[in-house]
Coordinates of C-alpha atoms in Angstrom, one line a residue:
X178 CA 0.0 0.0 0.0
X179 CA 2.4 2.5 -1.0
X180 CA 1.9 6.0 -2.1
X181 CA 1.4 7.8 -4.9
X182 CA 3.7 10.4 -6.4
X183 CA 0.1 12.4 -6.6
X184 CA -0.4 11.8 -2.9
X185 CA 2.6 13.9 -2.0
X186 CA 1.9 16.2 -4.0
X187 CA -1.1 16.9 -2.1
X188 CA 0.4 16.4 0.8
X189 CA 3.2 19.0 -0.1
X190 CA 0.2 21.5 -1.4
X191 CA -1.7 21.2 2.2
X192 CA 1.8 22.3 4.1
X193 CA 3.0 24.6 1.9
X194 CA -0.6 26.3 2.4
X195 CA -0.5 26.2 5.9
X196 CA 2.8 27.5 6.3
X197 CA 2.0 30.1 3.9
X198 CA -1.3 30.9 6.5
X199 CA 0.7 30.7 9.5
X200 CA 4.0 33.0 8.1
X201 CA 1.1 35.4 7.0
X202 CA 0.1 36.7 10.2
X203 CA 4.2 38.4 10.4
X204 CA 2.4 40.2 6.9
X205 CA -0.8 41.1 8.4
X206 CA 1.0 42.6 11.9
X207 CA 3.4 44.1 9.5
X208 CA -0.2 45.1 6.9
X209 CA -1.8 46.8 9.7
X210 CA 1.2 49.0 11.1
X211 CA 2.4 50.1 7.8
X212 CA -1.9 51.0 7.2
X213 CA -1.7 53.3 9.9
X214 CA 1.6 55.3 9.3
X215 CA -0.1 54.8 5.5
X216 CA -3.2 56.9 7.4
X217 CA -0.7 59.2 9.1
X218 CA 0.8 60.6 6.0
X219 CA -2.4 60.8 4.5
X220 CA -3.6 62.6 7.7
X221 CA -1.3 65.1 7.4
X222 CA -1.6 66.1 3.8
X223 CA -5.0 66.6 5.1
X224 CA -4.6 68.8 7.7
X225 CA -4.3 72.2 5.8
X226 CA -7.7 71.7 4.6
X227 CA -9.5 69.9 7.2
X228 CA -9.5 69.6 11.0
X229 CA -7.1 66.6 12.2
X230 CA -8.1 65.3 15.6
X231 CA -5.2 66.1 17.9
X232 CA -5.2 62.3 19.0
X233 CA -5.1 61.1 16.3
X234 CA -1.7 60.5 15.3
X235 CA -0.9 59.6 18.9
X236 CA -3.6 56.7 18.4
X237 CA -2.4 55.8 14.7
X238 CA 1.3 55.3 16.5
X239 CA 0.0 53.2 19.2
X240 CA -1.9 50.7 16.9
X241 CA 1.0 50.7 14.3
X242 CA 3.7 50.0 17.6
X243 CA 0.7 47.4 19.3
X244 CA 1.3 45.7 16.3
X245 CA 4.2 45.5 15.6
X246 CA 4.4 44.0 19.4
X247 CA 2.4 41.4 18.5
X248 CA 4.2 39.9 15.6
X249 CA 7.1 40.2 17.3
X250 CA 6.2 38.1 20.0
X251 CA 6.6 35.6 17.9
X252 CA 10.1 36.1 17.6
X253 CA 11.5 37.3 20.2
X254 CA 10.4 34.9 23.1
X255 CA 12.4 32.7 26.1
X256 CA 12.7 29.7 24.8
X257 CA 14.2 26.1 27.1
X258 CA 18.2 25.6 27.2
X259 CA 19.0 23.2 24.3
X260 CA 20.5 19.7 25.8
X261 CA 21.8 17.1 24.6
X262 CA 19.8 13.8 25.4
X263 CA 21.3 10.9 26.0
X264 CA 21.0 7.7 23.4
X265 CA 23.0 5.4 22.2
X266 CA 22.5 4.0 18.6
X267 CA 21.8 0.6 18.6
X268 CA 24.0 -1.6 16.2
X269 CA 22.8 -3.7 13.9
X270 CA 24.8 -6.5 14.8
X271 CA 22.8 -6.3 18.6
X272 CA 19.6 -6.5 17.0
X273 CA 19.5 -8.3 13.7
X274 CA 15.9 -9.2 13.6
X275 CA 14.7 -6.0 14.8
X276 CA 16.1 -4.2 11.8
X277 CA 15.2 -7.2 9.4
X278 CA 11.1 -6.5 10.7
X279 CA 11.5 -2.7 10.4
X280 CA 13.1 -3.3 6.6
X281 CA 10.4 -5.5 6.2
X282 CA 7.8 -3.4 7.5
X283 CA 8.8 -0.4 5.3
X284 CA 8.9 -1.8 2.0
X285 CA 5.2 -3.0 2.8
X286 CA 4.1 0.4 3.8
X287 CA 6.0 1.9 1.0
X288 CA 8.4 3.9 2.7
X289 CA 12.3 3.9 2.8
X290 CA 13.4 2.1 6.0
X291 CA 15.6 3.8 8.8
X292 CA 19.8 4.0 8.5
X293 CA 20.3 3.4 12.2
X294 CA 17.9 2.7 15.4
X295 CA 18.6 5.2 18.7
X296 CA 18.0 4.0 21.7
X297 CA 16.5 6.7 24.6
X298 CA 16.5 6.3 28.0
X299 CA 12.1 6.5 28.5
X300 CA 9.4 5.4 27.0
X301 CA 9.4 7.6 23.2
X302 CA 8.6 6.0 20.0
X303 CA 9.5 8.6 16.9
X304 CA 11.2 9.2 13.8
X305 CA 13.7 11.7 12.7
X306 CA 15.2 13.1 9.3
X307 CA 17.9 15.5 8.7
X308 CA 18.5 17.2 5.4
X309 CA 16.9 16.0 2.0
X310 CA 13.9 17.3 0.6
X311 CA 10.9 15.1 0.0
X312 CA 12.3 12.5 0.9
X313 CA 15.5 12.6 -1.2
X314 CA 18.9 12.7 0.0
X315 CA 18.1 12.3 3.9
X316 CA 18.9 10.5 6.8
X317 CA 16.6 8.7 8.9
X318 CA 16.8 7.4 12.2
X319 CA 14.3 5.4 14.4
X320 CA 14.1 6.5 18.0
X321 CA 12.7 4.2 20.5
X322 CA 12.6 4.1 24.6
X323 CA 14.6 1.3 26.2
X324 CA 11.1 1.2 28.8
X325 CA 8.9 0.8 25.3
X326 CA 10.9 -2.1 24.4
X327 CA 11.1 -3.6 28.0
X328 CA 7.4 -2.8 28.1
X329 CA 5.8 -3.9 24.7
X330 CA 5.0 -7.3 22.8
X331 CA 6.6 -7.2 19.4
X332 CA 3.6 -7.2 17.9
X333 CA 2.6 -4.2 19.9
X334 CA 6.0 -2.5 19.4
X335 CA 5.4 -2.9 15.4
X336 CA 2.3 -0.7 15.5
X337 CA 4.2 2.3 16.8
X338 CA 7.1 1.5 14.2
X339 CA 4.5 1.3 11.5
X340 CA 2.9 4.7 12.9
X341 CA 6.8 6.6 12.6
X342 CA 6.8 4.9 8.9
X343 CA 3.6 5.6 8.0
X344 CA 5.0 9.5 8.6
X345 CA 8.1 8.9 6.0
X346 CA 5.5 7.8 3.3
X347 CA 3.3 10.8 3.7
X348 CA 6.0 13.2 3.0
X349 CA 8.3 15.3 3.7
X350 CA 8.7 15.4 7.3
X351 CA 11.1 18.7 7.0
X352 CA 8.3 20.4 5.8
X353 CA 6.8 19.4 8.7
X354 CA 9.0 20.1 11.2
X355 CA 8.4 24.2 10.1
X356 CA 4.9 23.9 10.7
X357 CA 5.5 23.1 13.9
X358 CA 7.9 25.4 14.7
X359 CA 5.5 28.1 13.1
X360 CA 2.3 26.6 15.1
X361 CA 4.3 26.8 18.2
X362 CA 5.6 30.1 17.9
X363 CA 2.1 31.3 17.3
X364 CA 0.7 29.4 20.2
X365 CA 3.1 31.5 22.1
X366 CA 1.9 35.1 20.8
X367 CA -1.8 34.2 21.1
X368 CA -1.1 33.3 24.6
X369 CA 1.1 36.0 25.5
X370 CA -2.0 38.1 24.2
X371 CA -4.3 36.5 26.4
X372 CA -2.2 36.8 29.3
X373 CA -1.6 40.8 28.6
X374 CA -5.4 41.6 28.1
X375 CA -6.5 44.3 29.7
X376 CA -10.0 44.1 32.1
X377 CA -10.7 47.5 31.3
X378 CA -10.9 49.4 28.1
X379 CA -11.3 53.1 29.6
X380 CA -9.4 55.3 27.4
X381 CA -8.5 55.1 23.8
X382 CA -5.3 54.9 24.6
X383 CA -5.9 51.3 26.1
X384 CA -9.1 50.2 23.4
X385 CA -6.6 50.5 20.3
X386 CA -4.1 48.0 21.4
X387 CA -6.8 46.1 22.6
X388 CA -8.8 46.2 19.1
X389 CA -5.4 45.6 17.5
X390 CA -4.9 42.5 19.6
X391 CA -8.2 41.0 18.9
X392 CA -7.3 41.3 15.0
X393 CA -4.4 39.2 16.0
X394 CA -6.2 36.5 17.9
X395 CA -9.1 36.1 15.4
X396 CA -6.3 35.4 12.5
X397 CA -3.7 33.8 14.6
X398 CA -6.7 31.5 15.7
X399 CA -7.5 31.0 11.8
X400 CA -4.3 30.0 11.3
X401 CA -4.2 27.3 14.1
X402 CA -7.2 25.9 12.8
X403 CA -5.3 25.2 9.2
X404 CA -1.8 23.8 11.2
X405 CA -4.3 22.0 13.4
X406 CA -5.9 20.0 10.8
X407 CA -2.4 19.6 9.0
X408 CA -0.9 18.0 11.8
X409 CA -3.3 15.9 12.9
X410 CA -4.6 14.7 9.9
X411 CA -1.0 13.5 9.6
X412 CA -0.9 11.8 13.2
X413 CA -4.2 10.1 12.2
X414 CA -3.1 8.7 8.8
X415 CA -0.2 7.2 9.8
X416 CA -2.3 5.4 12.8
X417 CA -4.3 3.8 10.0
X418 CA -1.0 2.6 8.2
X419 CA -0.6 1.0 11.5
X420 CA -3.6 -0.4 12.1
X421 CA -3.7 -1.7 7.9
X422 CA 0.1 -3.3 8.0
X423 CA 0.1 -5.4 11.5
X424 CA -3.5 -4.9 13.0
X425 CA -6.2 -3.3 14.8
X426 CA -5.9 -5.6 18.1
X427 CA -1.9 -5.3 18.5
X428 CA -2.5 -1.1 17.7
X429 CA -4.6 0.0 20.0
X430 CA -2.8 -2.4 22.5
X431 CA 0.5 -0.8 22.4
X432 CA -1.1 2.4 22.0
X433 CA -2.4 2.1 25.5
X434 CA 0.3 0.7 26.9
X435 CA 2.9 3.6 25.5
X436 CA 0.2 6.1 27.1
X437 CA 1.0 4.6 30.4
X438 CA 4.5 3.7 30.2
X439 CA 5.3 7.6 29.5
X440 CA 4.1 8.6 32.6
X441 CA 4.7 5.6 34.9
X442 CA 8.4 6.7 34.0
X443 CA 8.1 10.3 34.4
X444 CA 6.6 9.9 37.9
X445 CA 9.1 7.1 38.7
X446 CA 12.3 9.3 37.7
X447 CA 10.4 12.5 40.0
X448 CA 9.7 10.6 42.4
X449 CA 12.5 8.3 43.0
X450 CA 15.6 8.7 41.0
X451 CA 15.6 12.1 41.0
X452 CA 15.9 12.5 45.0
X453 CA 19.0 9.7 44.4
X454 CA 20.7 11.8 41.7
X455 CA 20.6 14.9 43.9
X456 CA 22.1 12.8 46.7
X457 CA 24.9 12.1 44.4
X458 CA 23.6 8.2 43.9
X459 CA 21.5 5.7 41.8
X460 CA 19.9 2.7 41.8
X461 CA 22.0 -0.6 41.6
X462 CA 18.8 -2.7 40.8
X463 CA 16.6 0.2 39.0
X464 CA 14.1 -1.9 37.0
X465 CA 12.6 -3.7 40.0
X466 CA 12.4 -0.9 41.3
X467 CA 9.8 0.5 39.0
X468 CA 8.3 -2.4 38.2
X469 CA 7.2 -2.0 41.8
X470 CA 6.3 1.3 41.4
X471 CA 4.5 0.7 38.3
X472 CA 2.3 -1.8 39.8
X473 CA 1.4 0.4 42.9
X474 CA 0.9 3.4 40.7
X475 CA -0.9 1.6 37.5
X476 CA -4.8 2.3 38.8
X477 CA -4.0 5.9 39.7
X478 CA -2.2 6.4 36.4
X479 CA -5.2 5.5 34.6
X480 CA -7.4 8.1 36.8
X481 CA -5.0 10.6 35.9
X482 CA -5.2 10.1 32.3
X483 CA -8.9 10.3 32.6
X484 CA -8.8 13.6 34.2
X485 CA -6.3 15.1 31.3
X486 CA -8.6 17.9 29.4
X487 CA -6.5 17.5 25.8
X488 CA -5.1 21.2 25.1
X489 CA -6.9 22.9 22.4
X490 CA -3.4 23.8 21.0
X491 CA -2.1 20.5 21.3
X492 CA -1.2 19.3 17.5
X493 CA -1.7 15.8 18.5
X494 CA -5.0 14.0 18.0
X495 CA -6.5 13.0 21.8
X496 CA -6.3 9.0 23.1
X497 CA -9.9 8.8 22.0
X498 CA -10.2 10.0 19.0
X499 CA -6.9 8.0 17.8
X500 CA -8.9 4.6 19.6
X501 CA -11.9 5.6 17.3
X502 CA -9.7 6.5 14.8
X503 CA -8.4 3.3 14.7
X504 CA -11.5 1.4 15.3
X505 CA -13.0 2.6 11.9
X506 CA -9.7 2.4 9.8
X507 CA -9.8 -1.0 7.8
X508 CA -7.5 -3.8 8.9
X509 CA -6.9 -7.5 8.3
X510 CA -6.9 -10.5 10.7
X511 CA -3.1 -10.4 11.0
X512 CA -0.4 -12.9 12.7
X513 CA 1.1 -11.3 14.9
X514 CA 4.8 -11.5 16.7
X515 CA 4.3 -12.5 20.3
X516 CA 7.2 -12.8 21.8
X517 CA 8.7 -9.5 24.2
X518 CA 9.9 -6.8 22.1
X519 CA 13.2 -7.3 24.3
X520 CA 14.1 -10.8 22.6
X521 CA 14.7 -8.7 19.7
X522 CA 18.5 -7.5 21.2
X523 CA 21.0 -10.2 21.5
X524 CA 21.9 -8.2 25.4
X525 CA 19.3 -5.5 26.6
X526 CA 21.6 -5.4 29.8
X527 CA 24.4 -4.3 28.1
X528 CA 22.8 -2.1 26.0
X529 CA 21.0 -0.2 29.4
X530 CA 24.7 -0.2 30.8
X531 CA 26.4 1.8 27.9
X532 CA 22.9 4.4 28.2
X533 CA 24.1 4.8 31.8
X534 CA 23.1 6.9 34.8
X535 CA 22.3 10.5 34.0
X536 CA 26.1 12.1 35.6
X537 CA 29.4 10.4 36.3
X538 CA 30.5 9.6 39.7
X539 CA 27.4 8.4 41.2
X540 CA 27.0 5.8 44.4
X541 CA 25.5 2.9 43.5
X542 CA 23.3 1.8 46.0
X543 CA 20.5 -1.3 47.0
X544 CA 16.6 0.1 47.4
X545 CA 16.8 -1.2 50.9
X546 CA 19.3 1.9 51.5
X547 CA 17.6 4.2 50.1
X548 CA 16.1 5.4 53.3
X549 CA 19.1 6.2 55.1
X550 CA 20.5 8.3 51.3
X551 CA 17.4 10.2 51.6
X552 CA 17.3 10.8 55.6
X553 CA 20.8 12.8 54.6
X554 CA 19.2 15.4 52.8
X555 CA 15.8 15.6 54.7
X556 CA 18.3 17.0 57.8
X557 CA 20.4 19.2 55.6
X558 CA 16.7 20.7 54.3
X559 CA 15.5 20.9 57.6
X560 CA 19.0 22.7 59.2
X561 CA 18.0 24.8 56.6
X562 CA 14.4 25.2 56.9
X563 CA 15.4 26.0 60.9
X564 CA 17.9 29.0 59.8
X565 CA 15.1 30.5 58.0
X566 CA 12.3 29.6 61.0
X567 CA 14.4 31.2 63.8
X568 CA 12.7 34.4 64.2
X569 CA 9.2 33.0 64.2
X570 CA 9.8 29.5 65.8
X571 CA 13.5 30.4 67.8
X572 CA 15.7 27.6 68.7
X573 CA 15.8 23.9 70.3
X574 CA 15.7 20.6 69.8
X575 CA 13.3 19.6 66.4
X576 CA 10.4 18.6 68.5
X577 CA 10.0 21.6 70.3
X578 CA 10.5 23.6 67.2
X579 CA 7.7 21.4 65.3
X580 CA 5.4 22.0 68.3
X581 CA 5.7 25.6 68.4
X582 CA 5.1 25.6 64.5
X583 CA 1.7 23.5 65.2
X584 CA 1.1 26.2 67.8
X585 CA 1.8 29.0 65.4
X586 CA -0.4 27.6 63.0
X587 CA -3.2 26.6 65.0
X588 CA -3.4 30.4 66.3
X589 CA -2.5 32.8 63.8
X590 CA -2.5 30.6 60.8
X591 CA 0.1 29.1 58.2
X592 CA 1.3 32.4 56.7
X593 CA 3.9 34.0 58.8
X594 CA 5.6 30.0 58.4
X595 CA 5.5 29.9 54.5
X596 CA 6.6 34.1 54.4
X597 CA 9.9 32.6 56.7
X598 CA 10.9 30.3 53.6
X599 CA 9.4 32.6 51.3
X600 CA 9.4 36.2 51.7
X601 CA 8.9 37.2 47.4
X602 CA 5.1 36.0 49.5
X603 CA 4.4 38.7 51.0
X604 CA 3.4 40.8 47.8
X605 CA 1.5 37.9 46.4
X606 CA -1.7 37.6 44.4
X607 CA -4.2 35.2 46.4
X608 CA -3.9 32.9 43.6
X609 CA -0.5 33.0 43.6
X610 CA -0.1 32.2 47.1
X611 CA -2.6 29.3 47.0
X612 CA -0.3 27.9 44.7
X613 CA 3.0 28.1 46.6
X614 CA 2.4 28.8 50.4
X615 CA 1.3 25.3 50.5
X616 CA 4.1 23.6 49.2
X617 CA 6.1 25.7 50.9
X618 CA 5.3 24.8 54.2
X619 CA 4.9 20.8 53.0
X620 CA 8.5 21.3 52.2
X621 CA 10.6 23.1 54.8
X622 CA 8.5 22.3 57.8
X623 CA 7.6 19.2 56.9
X624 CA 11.7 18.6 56.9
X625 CA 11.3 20.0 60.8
X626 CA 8.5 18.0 61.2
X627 CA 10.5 14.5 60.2
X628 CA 13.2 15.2 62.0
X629 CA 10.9 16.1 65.1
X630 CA 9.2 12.5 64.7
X631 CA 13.0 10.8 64.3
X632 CA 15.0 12.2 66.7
X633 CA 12.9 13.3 69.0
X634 CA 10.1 10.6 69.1
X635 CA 12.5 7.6 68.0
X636 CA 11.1 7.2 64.5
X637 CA 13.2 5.7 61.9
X638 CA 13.0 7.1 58.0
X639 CA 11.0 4.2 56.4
X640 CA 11.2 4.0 51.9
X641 CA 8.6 2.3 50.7
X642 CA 8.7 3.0 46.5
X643 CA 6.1 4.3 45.0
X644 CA 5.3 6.3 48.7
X645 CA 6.7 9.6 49.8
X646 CA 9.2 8.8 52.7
X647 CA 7.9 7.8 55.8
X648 CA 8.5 7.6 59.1
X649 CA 7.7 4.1 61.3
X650 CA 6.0 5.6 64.7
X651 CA 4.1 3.3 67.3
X652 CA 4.0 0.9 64.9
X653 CA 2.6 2.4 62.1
X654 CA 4.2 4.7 58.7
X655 CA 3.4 8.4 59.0
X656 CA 4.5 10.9 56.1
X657 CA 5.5 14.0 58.0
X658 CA 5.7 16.1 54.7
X659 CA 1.2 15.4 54.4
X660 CA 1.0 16.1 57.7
X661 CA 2.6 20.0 56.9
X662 CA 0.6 20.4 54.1
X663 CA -2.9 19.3 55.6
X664 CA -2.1 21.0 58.8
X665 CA -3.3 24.9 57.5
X666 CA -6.3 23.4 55.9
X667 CA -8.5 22.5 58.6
X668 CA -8.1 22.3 62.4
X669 CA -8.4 18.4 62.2
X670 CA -5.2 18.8 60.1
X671 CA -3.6 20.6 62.8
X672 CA -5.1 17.9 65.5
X673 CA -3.5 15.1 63.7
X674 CA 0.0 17.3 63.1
X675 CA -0.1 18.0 67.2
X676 CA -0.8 13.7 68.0
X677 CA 2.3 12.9 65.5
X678 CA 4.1 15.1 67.5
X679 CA 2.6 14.2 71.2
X680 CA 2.3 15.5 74.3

């Protein structure tokens, strides 16, 4: 089912179109100032024979300059540090039968197959290109997560291989590449826009920006739509080259099961290696480790991806509509590969060792110590968290200190304790310290509080992964960090803060 030279034609056409709609709204900020300095001179040909408004070539500078703002946003925006990710590229000679079924794979689909395979440390499935045009003269590469293929059926892991093929016989995925960099540059202005809108219009000094900026929206919106539709029309036609080339059943399987994988990872590297990188260590046994965690975290993984409202500037179709997408594409009662994606490298051990741990130098250490690594930091935050506390909570041992904090909070309430850790507070919006006064207390006080409950209560620091750390009192786990947050909420939050601590 390969495609036609007509088909990326059209293809071609549809991009070219929308880049040409999205790299027309620079001409139309640019249109609109040069029409008002265009009024302006025409203004003041005028004025010898008719009455000028004073105003109005203050006005007629303020829409051409608003403008001119607003296409510049665009261009002139923060953007993330550039890093380098770490891969390794995975030889042939490792994984024979891998590249044999993505060579195979390819020629059925009708696109060229991949020069090399690079291996990521997560859960990504993709395809890259550099140089060429259309397809001609470029260099493709596979990129795939080590947990996707430690986490996938081959079968499973074929359907997102198809998908990133199915993308190389569409077309030209350069062209591609600068309609996203257009769509996301625009995303950027129209928000920026939204974010500077006035709440009041008094003044025309304030109503001609704000005129000028709705112009901007409505087209910059227009122009959305067209990359929108672009992008994922493309996302959608290369699911139904999956779904037509190794079936419907293995497709929406691995589609699932990449959706969760992503963010069992994520969570798992915030959660638990990223507290052992900062303590200058890493995990000795790391993949039991979140197999663990991705077996206590699976059922809350899939409520959180229930909650997930898509984006409406997201260029990616939604879970749903690819599932329905893929439900109505037409597909054959294929054989599929059943073995683990993983038989497919001669040593997936080896291959994990030369990916590495994120920095040199780092302790390697068993889960069951992972406890004690952690406890190190929790006293250096809360030594900290004490320095900052001394005027409102003064000095002693860490119970005491935690018990006047409880006291503090139970009487005049939980702000003068997050103001101590962060005075840039004080001058806050109310939403913006909802957001942050919370965590700031669930952080530094709730360092003070676990030390309270350890040294001064004989708790010991308990890891269990998959759980905040804990601490074992009177025979059960209590997480001193929930009992800071819930503490300001209610004052059966403050009651259970003042037993943990006791009498």
């Amino acid at each position: 089912m390969g495609t036609t030279i007509g088909s990326r034609i059209l293809t071609f056409a549809r991009v070219v179109l929308t880049i040409g709609l999205l790299a027309g709204y620079y001409l139309f900020a640019f249109g609109i100032a040069l029409g008002a300095l265009v009024v302006a001179v025409v203004l003041v040909f005028l004025s010898p024979y008719v009455d000028v408004p004073v105003l109005a070539f203050p006005v007629l500078a303020v829409i051409a300059l608003a403008s001119l703002v607003f296409g510049a946003r665009t261009l002139f925006r923060s953007r993330p540090p550039v890093t380098v990710e770490r891969c390794v590229s995975l030889p042939r000679e490792e994984a024979e039968e891998l590249y044999r079924t993505v060579d195979m794979l390819a020629a059925s689909i009708g696109a060229p197959s991949v020069h090399e395979i690079l291996i990521f440390p997560d859960a990504r499935a993709s395809i890259m290109s550099t140089g060429g045009v259309l397809g001609i003269g470029e260099k493709r590469a596979l990129e795939l997560g080590y947990v996707a293929l430690r986490g996938l059926r081959q079968g499973e892991l074929m359907t997102i291989v198809a998908h990133e093929l199915g993308h190389f016989a569409a077309g030209d995925l350069s062209l591609f590449r600068f309609v996203w960099s257009l769509h996301d540059a625009l995303v950027h202005a129209i928000l920026a826009a939204e974010r500077a809108r006035p709440r009041r219009f008094y003044g025309v000094f304030r109503l001609a920006p704000a005129i000028v900026g709705a112009m901007h929206m409505a087209y910059g919106k227009l122009a959305l739509r067209a990359s929108h539709a672009v992008l994922r029309a493309r996302e959608l036609a290369a699911d139904r080259q999956a779904v037509a080339h190794v079936g419907r059943a293995a497709f929406l399987r691995g589609l699932a099961k990449v959706r969760v994988l992503g963010v069992t990872f994520d969570g798992f590297v915030a959660r638990e290696l990223l507290p052992l990188v900062e303590a200058k260590c890493w995990p000795s046994d790391l993949w039991r480790g979140f197999d663990d965690y991705a077996a206590k975290v699976s059922g809350r993984v899939d409520e959180l991806l229930a909650k997930v409202e898509p984006s409406p500037y997201d260029t990616h179709p939604s879970y749903e509509e690819r599932v329905k997408n893929a439900e109505s594409a037409p597909s054959f009662d294929l054989p599929e590969a059943e073995g683990p994606a993983f038989a497919w490298l001669t040593s997936p051990e080896a291959l994990w060792e030369r990916l590495g741990p994120p920095a040199k130098g780092l302790r390697r250490v068993a889960w069951s110590e992972v406890a004690d690594v952690r406890s190190a930091r929790v006293l250096q935050a809360a030594k900290e968290a004490s320095s900052a506390y001394l005027a409102v909570l003064g000095k002693g041992p860490w119970l005491d200190v935690a018990k006047r904090g409880a006291t503090t909070m139970a009487q005049v309430g939980s702000r003068e304790l997050a103001l101590a850790v962060e005075p840039g507070l004080r001058h806050a919006s109310e939403a913006v310290w909802m957001a942050v006064g919370p965590r700031a207390i669930e952080r530094w006080f709730g360092a003070i509080v676990a030390m309270a409950l350890v040294e001064g209560r004989g708790g010991r620091f308990v890891h269990v992964i998959g759980e905040p750390l804990q601490v074992e009192l009177d025979g059960g786990l209590v997480c001193p960090w929930t009992l800071a947050r819930e503490a300001p909420g209610s004052r059966e939050g403050i009651d259970r803060l003042a037993a943990a601590l006791g009498p």
